[in-house]
Short mmCIF file of N, CA and C in Angstrom, two decimals:
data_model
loop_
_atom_site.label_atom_id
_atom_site.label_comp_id
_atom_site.label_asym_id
_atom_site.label_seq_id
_atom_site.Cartn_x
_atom_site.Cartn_y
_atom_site.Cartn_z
N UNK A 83 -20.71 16.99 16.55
CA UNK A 83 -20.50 15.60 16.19
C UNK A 83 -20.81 14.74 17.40
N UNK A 84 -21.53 13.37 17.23
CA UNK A 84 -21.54 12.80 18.26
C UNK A 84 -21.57 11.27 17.83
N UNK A 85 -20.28 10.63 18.24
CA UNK A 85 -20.03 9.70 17.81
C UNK A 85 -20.26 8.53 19.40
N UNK A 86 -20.94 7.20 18.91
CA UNK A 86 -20.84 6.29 20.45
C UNK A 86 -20.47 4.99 19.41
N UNK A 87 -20.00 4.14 20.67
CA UNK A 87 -19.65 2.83 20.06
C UNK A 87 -20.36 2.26 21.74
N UNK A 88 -20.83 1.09 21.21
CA UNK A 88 -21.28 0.08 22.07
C UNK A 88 -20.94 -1.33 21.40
N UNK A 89 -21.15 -2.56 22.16
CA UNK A 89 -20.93 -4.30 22.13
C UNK A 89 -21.71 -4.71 22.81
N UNK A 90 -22.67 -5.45 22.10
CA UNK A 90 -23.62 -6.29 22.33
C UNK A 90 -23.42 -7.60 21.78
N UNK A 91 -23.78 -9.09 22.60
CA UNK A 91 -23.32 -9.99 21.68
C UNK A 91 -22.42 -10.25 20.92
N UNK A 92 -21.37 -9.40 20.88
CA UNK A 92 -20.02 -9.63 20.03
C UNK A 92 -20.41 -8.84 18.91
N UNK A 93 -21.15 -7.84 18.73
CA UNK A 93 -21.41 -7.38 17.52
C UNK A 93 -21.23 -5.35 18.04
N UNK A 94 -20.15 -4.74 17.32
CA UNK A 94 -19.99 -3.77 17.76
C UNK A 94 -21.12 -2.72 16.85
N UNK A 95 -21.80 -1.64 17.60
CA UNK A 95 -22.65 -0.54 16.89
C UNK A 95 -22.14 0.73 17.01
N UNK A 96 -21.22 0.82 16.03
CA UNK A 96 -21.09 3.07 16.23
C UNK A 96 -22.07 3.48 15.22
N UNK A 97 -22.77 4.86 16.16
CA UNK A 97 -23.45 5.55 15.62
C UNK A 97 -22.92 6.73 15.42
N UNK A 98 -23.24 7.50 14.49
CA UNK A 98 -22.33 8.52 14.51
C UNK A 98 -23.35 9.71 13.61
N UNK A 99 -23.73 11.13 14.55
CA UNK A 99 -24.57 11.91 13.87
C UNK A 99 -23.91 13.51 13.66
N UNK A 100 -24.14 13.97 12.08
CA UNK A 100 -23.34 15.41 11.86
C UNK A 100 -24.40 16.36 11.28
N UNK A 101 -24.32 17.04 11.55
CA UNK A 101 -25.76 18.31 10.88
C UNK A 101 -24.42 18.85 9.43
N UNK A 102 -25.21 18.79 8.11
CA UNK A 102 -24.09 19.19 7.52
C UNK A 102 -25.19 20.82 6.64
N UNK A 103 -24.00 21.67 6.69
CA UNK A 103 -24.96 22.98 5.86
C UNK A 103 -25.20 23.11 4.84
N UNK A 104 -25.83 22.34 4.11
CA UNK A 104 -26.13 22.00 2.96
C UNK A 104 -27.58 21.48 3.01
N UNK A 105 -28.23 21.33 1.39
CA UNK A 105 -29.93 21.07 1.27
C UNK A 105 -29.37 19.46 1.26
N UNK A 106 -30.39 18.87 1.50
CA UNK A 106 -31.10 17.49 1.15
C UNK A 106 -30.34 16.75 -0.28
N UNK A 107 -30.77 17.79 -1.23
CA UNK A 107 -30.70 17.35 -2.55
C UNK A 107 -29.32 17.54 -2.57
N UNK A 108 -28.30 18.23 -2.51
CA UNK A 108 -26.84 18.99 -2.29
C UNK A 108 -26.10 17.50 -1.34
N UNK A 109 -26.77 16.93 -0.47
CA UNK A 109 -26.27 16.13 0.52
C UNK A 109 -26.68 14.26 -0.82
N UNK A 110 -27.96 14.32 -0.91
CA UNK A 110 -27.98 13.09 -1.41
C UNK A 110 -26.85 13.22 -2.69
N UNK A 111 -27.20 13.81 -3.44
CA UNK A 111 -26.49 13.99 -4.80
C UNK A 111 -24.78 13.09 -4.28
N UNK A 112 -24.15 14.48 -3.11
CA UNK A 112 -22.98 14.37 -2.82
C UNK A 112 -22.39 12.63 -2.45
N UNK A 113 -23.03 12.01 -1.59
CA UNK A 113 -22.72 10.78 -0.33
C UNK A 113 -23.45 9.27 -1.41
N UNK A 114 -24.15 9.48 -2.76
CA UNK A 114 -24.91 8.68 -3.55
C UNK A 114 -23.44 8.77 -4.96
N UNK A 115 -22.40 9.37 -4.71
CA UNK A 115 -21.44 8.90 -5.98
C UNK A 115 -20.31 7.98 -5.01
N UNK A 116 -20.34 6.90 -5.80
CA UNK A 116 -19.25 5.96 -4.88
C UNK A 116 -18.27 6.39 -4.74
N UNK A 117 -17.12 6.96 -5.70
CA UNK A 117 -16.06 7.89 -5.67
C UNK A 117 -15.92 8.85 -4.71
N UNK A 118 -16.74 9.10 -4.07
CA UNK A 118 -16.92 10.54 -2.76
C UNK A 118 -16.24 9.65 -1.62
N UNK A 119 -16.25 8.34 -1.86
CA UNK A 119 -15.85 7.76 -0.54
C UNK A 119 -14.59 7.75 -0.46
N UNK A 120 -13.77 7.69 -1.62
CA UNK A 120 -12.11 8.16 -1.23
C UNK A 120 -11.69 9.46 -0.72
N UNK A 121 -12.93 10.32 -1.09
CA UNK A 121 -12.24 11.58 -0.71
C UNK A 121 -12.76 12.03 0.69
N UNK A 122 -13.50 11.26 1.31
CA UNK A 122 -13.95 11.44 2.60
C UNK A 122 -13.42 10.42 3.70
N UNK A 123 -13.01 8.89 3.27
CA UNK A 123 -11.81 8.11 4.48
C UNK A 123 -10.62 8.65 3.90
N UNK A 124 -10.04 8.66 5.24
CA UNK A 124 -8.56 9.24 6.14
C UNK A 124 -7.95 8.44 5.01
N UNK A 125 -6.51 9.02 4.86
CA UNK A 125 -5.66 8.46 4.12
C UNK A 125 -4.31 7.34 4.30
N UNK A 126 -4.91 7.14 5.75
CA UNK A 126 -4.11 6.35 6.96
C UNK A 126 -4.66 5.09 6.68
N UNK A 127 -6.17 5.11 5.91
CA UNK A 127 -6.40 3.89 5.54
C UNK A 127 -6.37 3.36 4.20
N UNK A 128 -5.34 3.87 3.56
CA UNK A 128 -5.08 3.32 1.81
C UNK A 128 -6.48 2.88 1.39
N UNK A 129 -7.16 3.55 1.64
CA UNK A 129 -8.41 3.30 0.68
C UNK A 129 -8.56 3.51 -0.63
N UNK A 130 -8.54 2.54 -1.31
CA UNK A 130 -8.99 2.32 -3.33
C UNK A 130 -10.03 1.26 -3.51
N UNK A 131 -11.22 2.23 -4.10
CA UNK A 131 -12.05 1.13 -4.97
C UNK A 131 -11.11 0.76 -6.12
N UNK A 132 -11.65 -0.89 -6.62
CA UNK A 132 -10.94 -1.50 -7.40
C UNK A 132 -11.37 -1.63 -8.76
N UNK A 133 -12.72 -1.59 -8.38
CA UNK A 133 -13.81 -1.61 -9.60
C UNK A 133 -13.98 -0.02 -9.93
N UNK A 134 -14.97 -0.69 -11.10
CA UNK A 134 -15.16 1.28 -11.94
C UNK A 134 -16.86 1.05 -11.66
N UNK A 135 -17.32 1.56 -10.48
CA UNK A 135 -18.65 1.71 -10.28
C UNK A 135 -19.28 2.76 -11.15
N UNK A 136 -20.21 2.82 -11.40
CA UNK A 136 -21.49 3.70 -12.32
C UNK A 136 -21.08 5.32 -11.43
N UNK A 137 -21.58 6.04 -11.72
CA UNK A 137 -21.49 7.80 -11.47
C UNK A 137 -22.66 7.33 -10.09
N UNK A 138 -23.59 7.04 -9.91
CA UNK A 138 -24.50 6.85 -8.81
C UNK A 138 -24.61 5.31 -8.60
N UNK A 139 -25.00 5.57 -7.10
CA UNK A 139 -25.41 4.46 -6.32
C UNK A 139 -26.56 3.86 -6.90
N UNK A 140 -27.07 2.83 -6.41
CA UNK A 140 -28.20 2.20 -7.11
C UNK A 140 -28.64 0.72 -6.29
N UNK A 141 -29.54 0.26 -5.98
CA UNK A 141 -29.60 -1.01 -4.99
C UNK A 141 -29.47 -1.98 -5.82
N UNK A 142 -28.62 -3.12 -5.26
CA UNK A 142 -27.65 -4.19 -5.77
C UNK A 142 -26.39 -3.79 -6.06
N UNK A 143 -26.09 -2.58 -6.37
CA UNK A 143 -24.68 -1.89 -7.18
C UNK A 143 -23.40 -2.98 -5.45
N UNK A 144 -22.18 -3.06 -6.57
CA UNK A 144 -21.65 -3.96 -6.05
C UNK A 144 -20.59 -3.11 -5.66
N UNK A 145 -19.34 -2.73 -4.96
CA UNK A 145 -18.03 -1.91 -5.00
C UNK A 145 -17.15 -2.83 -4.69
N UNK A 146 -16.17 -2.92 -4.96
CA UNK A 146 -15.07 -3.41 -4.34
C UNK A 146 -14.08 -2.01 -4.18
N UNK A 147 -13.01 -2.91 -3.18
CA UNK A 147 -12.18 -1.87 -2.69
C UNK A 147 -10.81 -2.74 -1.95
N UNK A 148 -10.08 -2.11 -1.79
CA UNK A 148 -8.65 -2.55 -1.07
C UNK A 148 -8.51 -1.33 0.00
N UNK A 149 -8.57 -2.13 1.36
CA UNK A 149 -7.81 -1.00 2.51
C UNK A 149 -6.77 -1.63 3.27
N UNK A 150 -6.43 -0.32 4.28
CA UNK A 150 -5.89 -1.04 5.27
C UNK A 150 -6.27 -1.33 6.40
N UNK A 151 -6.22 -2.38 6.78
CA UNK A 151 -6.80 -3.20 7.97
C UNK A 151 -6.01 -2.56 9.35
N UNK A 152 -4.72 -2.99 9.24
CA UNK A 152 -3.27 -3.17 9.63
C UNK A 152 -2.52 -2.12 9.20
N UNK A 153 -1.53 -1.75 9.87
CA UNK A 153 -0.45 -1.41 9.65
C UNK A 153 0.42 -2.53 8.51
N UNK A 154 1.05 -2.17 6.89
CA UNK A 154 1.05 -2.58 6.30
C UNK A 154 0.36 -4.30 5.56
N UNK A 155 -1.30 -4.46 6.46
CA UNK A 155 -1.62 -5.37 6.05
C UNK A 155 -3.11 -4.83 5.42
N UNK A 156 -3.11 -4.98 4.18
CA UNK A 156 -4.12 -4.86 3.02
C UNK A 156 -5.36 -6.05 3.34
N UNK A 157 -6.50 -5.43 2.50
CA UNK A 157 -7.42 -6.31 2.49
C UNK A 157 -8.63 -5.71 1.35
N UNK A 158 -8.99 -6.91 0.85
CA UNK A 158 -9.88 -6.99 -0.49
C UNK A 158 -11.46 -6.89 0.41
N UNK A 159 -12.05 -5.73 -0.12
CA UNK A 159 -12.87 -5.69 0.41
C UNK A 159 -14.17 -5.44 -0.81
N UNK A 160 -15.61 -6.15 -0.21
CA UNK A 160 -16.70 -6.30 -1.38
C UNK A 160 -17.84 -5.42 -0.87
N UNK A 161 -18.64 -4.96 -1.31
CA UNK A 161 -19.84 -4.55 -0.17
C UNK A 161 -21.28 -4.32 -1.28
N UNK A 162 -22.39 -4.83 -0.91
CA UNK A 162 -23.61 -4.30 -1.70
C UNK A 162 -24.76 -3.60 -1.28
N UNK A 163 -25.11 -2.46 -2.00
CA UNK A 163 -25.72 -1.83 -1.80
C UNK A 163 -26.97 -2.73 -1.46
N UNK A 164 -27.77 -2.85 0.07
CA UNK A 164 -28.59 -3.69 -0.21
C UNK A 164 -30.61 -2.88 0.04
N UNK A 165 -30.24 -1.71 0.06
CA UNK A 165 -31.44 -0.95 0.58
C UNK A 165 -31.24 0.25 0.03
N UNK A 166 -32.05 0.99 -1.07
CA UNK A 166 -31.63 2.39 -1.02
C UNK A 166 -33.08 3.08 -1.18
N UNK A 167 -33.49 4.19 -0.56
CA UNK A 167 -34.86 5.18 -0.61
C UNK A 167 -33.74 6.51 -0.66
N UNK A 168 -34.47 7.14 -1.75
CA UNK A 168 -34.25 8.28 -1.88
C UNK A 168 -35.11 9.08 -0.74
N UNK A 169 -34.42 10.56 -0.31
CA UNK A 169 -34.99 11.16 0.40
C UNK A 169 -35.48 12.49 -0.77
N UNK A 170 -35.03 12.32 -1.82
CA UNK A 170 -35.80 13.48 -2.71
C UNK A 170 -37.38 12.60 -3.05
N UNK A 171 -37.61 11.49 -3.03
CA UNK A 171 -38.78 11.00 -3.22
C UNK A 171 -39.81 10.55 -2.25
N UNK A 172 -39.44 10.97 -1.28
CA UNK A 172 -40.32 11.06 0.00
C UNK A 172 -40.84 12.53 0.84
N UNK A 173 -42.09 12.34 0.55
CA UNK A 173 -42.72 13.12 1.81
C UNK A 173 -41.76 13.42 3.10
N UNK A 174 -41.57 12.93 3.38
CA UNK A 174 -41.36 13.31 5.11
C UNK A 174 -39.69 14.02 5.21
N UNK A 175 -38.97 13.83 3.79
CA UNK A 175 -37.86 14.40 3.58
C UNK A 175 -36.41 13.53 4.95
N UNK A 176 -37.05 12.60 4.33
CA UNK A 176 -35.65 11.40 4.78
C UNK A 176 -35.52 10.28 3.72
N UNK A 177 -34.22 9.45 3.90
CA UNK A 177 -33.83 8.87 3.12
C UNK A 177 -32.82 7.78 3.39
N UNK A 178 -32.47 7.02 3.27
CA UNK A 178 -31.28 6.15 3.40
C UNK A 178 -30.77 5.06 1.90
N UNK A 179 -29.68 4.63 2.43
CA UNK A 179 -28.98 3.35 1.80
C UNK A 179 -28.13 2.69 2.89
N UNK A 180 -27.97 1.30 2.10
CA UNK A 180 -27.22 0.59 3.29
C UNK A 180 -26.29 -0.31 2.26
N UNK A 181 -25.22 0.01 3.19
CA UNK A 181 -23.64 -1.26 2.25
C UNK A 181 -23.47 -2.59 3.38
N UNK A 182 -23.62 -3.27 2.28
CA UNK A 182 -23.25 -4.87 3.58
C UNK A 182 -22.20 -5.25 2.93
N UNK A 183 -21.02 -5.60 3.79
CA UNK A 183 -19.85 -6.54 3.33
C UNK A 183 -20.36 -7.93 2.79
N UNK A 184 -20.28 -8.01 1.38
CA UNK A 184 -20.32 -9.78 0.79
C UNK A 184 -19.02 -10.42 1.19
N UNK A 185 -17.55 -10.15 0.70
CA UNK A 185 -16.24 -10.67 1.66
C UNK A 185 -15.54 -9.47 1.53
N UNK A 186 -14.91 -9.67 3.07
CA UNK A 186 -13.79 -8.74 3.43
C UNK A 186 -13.12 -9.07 5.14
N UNK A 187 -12.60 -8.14 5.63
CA UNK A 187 -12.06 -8.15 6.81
C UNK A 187 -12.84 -8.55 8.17
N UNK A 188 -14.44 -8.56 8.15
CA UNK A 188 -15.61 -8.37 9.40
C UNK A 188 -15.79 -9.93 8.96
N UNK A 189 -16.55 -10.36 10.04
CA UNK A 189 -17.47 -11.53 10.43
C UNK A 189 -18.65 -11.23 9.42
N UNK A 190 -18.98 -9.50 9.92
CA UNK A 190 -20.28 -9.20 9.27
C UNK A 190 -20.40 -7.41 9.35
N UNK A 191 -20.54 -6.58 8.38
CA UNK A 191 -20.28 -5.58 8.26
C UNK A 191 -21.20 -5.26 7.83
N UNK A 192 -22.56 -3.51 8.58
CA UNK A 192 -23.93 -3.27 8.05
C UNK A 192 -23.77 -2.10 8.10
N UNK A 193 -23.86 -1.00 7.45
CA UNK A 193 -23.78 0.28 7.29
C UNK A 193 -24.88 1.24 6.69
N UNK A 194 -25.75 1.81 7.59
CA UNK A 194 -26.64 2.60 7.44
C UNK A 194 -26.32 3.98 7.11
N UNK A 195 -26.33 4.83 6.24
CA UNK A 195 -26.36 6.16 6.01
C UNK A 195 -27.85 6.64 5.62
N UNK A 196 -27.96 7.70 6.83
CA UNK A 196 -29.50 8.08 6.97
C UNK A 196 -29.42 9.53 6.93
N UNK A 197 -30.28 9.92 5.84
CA UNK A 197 -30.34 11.59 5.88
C UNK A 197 -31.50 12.08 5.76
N UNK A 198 -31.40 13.48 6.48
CA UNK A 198 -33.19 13.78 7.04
C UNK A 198 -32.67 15.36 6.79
N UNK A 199 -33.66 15.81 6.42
CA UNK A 199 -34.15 17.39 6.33
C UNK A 199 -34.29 18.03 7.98
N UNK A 200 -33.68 18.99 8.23
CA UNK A 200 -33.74 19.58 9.25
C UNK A 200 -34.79 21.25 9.11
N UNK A 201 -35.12 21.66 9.68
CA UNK A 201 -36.33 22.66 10.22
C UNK A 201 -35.78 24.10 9.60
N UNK A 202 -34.02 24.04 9.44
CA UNK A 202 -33.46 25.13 9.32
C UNK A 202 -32.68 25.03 7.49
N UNK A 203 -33.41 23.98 6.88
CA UNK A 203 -32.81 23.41 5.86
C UNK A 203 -31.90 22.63 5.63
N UNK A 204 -30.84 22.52 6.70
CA UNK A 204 -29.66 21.30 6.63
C UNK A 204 -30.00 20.50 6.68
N UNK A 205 -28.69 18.90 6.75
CA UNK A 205 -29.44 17.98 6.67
C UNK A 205 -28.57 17.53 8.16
N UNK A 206 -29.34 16.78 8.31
CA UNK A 206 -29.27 15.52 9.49
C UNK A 206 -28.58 14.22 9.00
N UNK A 207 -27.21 14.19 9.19
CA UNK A 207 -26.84 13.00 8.22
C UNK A 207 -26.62 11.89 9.89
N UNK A 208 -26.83 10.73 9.65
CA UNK A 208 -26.39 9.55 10.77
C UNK A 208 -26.48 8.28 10.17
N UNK A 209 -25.41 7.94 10.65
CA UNK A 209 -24.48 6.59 9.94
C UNK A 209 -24.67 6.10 11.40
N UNK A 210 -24.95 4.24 11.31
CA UNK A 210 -25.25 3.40 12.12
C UNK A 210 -24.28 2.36 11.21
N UNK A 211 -23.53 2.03 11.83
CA UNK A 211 -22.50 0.39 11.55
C UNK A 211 -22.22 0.00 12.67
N UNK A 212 -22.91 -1.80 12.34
CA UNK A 212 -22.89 -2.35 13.14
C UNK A 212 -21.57 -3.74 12.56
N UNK A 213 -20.84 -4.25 12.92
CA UNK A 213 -19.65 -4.97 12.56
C UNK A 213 -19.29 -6.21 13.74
N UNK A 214 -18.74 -7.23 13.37
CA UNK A 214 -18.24 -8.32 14.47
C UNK A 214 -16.79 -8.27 13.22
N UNK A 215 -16.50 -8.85 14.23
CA UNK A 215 -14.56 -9.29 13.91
C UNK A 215 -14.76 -10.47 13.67
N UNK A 216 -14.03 -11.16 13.02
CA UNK A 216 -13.83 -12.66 12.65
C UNK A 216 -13.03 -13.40 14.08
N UNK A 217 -13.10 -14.76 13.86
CA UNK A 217 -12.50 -15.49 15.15
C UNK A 217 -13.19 -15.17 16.11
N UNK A 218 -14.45 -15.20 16.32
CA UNK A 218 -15.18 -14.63 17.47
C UNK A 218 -14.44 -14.06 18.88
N UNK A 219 -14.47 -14.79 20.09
CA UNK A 219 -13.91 -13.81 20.85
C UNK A 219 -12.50 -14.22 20.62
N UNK A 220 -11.93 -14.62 20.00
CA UNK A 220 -10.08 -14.38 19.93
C UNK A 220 -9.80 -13.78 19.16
N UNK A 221 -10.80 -13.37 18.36
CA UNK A 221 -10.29 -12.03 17.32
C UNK A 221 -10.83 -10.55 18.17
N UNK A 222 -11.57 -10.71 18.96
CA UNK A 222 -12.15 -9.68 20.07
C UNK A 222 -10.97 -9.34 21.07
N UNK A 223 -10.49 -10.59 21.25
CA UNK A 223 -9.66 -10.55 22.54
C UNK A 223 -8.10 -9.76 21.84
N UNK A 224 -7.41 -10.05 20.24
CA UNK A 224 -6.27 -10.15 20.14
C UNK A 224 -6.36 -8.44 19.18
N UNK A 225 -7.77 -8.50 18.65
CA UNK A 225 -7.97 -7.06 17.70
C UNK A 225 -9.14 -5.94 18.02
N UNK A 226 -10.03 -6.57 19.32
CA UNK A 226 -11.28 -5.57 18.85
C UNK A 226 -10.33 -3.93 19.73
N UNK A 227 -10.23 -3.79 20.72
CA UNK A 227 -9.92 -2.62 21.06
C UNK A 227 -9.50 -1.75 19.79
N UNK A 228 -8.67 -2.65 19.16
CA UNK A 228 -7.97 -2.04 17.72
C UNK A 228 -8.73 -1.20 16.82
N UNK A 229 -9.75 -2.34 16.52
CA UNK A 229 -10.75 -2.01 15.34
C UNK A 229 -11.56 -1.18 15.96
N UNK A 230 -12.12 -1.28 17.11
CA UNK A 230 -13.06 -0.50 17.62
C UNK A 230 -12.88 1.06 17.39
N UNK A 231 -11.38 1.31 18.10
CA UNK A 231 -10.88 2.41 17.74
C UNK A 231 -10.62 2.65 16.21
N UNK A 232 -10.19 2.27 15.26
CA UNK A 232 -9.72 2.33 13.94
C UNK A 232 -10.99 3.13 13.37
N UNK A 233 -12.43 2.04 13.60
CA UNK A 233 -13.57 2.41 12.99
C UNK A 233 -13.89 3.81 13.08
N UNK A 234 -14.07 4.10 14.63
CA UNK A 234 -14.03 5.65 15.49
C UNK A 234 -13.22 6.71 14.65
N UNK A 235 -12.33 6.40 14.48
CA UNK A 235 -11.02 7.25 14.25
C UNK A 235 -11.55 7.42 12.64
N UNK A 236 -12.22 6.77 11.64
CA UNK A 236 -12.26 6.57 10.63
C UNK A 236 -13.56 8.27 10.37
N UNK A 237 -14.64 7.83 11.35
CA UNK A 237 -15.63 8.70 11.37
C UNK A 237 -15.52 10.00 11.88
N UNK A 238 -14.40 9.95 12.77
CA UNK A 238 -14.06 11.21 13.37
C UNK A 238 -13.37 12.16 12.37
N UNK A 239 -12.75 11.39 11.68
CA UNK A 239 -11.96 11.60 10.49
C UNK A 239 -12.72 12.33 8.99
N UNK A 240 -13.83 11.41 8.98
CA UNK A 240 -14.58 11.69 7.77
C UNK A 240 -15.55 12.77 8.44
N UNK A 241 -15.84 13.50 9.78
CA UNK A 241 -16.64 14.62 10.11
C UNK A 241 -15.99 16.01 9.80
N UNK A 242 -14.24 15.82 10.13
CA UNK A 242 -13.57 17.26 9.83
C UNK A 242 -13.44 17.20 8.57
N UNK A 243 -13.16 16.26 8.08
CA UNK A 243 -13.39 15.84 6.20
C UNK A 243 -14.41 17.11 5.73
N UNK A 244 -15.44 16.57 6.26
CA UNK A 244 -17.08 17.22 5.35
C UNK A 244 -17.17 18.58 5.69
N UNK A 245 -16.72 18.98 7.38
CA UNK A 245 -16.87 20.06 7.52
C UNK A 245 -16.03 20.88 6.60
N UNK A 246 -14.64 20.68 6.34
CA UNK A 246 -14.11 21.35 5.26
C UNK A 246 -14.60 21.21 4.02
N UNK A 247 -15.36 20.17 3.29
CA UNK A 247 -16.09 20.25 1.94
C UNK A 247 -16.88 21.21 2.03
N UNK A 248 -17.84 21.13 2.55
CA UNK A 248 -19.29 21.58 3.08
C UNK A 248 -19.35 23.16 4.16
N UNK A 249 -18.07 23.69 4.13
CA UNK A 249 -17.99 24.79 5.15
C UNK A 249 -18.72 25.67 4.42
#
């Protein structure tokens, strides 16, 4: 696992990359049903979609959801699918989608999930989110260490997750 966080401009980027043992098709199928996402964030973050999304992802598809931000403080959260390529329909055997926050807890919330065929058949999964905090730097100054870590902790979380799905 190799997870980094950097701040640029007030805009934080964790990248975060996992080789998972599984095919391509086994990986898209899996990370392309919206429902997979409760069972892969930590449970520290009361995560519930609110809506009844479709069985698959799809570009425009909308989710809502309720987490926790906070220690007992909730938040209504929206996000749209705004990019999706299949990696079963490409040559080169990669693929992505991307969720952008419409409203929720971020300034601005961009989430890349990128999966690539590896040499040995696994896949190459890497997630890029890039996020700002609201209140520019006084929400930096009073929450980012917080969030910074929260986010981290979220992915670190969802890697021993998969490794136990996917062992």
């Amino acid at each position: 696992m190799k997870i980094k966080i950097t701040k640029q401009s007030g805009i934080y980027t964790l990248t975060s990359e996992q080789i998972l043992p599984i095919s391509l098709e086994n990986a898209w199928d899996f990370f392309t049903v919206p429902t997979n996402l409760d069972k892969i964030t930590p449970s520290e973050m009361k995560f519930q979609i609110t809506n009844n999304p479709p069985a698959k992802t799809y570009l425009g598809q909308i989710i809502t959801y309720k987490i926790g931000i906070l220690p007992m403080v909730n938040s209504n959260w929206i996000t749209e699918i705004t990019h999706f390529e299949s990696p079963l329909k490409s040559e080169d055997k990669k693929g992505f989608f991307v969720d952008e926050q419409r409203f929720g807890p971020y300034a601005m919330w961009h989430h890349e999930h990128h999966f690539e065929e590896t040499p040995d058949g696994k896949v190459k999964m890497t997630d890029i989110v890039n996020f700002k905090l609201p209140l520019g730097i006084l929400g930096d100054l009073m929450a980012g260490f917080y969030v910074k870590n929260k986010v981290k902790f979220i992915f670190e979380s969802r890697f021993k997750i998969l490794e136990k799905i996917f062992k």
